[in-house]
Backbone as XML, in Angstrom:
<?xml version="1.0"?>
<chain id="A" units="angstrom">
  <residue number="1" name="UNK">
    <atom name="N" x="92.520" y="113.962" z="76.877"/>
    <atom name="CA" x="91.533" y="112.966" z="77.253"/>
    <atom name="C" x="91.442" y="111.936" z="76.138"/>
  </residue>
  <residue number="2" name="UNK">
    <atom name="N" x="91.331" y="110.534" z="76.586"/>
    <atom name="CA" x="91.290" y="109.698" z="75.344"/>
    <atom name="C" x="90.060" y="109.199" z="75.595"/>
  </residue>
  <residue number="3" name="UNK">
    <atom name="N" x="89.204" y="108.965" z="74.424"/>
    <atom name="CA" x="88.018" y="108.177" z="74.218"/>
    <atom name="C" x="87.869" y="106.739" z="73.499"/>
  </residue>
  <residue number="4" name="UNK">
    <atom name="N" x="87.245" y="106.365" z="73.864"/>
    <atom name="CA" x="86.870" y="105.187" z="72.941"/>
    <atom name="C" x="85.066" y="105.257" z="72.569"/>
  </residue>
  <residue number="5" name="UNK">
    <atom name="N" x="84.837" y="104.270" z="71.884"/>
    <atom name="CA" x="83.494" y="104.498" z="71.286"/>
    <atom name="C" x="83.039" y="104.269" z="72.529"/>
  </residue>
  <residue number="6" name="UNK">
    <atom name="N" x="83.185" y="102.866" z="73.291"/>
    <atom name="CA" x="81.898" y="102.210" z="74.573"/>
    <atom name="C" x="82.204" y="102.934" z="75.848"/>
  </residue>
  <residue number="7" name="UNK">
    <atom name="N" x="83.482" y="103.851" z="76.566"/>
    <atom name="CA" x="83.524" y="104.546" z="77.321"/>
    <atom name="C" x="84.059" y="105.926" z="76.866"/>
  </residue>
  <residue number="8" name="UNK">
    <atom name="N" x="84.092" y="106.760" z="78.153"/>
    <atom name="CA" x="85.070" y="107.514" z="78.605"/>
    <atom name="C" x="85.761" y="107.669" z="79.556"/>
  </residue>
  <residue number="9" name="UNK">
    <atom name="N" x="87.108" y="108.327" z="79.361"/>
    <atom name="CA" x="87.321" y="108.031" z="80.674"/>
    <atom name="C" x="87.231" y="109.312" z="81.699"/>
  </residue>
  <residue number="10" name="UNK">
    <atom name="N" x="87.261" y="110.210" z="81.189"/>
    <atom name="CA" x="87.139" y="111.838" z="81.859"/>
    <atom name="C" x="85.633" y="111.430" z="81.818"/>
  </residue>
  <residue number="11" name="UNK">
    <atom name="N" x="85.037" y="112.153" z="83.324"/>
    <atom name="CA" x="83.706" y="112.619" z="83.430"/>
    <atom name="C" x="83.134" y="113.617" z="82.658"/>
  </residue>
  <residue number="12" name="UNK">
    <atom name="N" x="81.749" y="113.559" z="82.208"/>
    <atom name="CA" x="81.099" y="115.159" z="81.844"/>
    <atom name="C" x="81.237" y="115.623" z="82.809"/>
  </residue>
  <residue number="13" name="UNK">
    <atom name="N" x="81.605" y="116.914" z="82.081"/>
    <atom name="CA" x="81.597" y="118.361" z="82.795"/>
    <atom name="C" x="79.955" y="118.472" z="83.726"/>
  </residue>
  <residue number="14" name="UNK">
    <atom name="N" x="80.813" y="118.614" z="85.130"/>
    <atom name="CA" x="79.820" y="118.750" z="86.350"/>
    <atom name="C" x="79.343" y="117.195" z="86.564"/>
  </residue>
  <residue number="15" name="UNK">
    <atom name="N" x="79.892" y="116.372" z="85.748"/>
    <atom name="CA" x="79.507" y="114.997" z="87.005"/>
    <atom name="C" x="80.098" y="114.718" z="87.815"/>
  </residue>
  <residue number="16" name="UNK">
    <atom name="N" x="79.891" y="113.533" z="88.345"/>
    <atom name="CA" x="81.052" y="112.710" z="89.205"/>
    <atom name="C" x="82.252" y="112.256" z="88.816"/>
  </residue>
  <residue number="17" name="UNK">
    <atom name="N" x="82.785" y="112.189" z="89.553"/>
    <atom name="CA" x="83.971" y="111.337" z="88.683"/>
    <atom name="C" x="84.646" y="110.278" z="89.713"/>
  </residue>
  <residue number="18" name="UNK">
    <atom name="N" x="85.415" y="109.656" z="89.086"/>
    <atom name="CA" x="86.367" y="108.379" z="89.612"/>
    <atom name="C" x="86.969" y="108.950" z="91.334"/>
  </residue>
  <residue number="19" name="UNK">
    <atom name="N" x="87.793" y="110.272" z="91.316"/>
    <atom name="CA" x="88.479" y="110.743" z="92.441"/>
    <atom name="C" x="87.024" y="111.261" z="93.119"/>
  </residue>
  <residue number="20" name="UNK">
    <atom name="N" x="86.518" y="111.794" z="92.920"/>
    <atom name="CA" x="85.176" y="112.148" z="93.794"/>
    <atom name="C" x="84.943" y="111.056" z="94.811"/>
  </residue>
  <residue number="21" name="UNK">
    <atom name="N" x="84.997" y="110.083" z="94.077"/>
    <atom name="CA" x="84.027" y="108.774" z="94.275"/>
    <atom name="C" x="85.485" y="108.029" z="95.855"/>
  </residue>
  <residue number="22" name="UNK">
    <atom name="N" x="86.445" y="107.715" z="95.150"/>
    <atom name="CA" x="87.464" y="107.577" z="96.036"/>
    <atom name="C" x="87.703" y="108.772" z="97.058"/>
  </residue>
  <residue number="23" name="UNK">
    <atom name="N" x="87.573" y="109.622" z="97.346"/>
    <atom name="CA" x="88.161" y="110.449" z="98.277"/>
    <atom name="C" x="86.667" y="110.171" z="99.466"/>
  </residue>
  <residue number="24" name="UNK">
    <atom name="N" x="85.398" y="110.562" z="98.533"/>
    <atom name="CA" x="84.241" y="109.900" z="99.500"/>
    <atom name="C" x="84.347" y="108.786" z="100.444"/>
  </residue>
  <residue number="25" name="UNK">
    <atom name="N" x="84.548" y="107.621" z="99.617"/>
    <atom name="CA" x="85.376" y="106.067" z="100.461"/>
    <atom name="C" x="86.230" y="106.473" z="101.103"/>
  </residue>
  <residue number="26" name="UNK">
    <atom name="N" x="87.279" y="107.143" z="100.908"/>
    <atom name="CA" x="88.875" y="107.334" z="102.081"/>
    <atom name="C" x="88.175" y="108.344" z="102.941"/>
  </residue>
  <residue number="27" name="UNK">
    <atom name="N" x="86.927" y="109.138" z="102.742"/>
    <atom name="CA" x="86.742" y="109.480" z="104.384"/>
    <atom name="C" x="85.801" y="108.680" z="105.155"/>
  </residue>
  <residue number="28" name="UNK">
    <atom name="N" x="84.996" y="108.015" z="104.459"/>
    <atom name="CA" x="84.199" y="107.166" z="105.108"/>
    <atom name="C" x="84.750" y="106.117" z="105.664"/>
  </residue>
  <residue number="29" name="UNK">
    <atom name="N" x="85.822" y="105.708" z="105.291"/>
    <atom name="CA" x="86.668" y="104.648" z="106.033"/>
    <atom name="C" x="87.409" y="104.916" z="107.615"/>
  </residue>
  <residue number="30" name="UNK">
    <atom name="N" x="88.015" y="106.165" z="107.351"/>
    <atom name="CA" x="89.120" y="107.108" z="107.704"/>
    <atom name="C" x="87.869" y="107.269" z="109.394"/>
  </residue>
  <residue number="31" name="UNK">
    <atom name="N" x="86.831" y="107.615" z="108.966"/>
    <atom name="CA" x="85.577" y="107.986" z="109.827"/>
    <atom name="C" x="84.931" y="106.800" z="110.858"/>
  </residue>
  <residue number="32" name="UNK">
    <atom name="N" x="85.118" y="105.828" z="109.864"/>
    <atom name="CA" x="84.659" y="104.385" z="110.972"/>
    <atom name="C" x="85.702" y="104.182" z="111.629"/>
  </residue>
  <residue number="33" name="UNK">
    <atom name="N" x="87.034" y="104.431" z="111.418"/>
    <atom name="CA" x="87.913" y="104.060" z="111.986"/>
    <atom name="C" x="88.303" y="104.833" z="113.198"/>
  </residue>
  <residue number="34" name="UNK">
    <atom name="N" x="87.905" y="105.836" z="112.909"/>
    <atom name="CA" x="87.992" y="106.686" z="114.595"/>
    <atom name="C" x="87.303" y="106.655" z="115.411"/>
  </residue>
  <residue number="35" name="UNK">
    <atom name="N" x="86.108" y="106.044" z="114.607"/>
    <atom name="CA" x="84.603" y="106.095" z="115.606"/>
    <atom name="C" x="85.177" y="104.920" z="116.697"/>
  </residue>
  <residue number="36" name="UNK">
    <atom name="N" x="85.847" y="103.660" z="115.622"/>
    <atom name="CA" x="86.022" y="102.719" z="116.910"/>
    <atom name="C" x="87.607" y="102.671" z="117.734"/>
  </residue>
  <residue number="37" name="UNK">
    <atom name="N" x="88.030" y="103.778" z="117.507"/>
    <atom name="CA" x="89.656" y="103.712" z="117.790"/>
    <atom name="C" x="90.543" y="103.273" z="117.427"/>
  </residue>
  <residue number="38" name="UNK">
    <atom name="N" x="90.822" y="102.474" z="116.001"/>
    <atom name="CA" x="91.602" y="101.994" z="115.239"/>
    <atom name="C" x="92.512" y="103.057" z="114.849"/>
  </residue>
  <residue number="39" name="UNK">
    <atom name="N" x="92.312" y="104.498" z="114.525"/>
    <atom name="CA" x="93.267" y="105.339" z="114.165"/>
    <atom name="C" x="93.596" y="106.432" z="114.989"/>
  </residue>
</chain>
């Protein structure tokens, strides 16, 4: 894991993180899109 002083880039242990956050969006997308028949 690399740090810098003003971020990080790994989450604390037991937060959220970056892929959490994206996989949430790719089903919520994935989800409107069936609702209206696009996929």
């Amino acid at each position: 894991v690399r740090q810098r002083s003003d971020i990080t880039i790994t989450p604390q242990k037991g937060g959220v993180g970056p892929l959490t956050y994206a996989v949430l969006f790719d089903h919520l997308i994935e989800a409107c899109l069936r609702r209206v028949g696009k996929l």
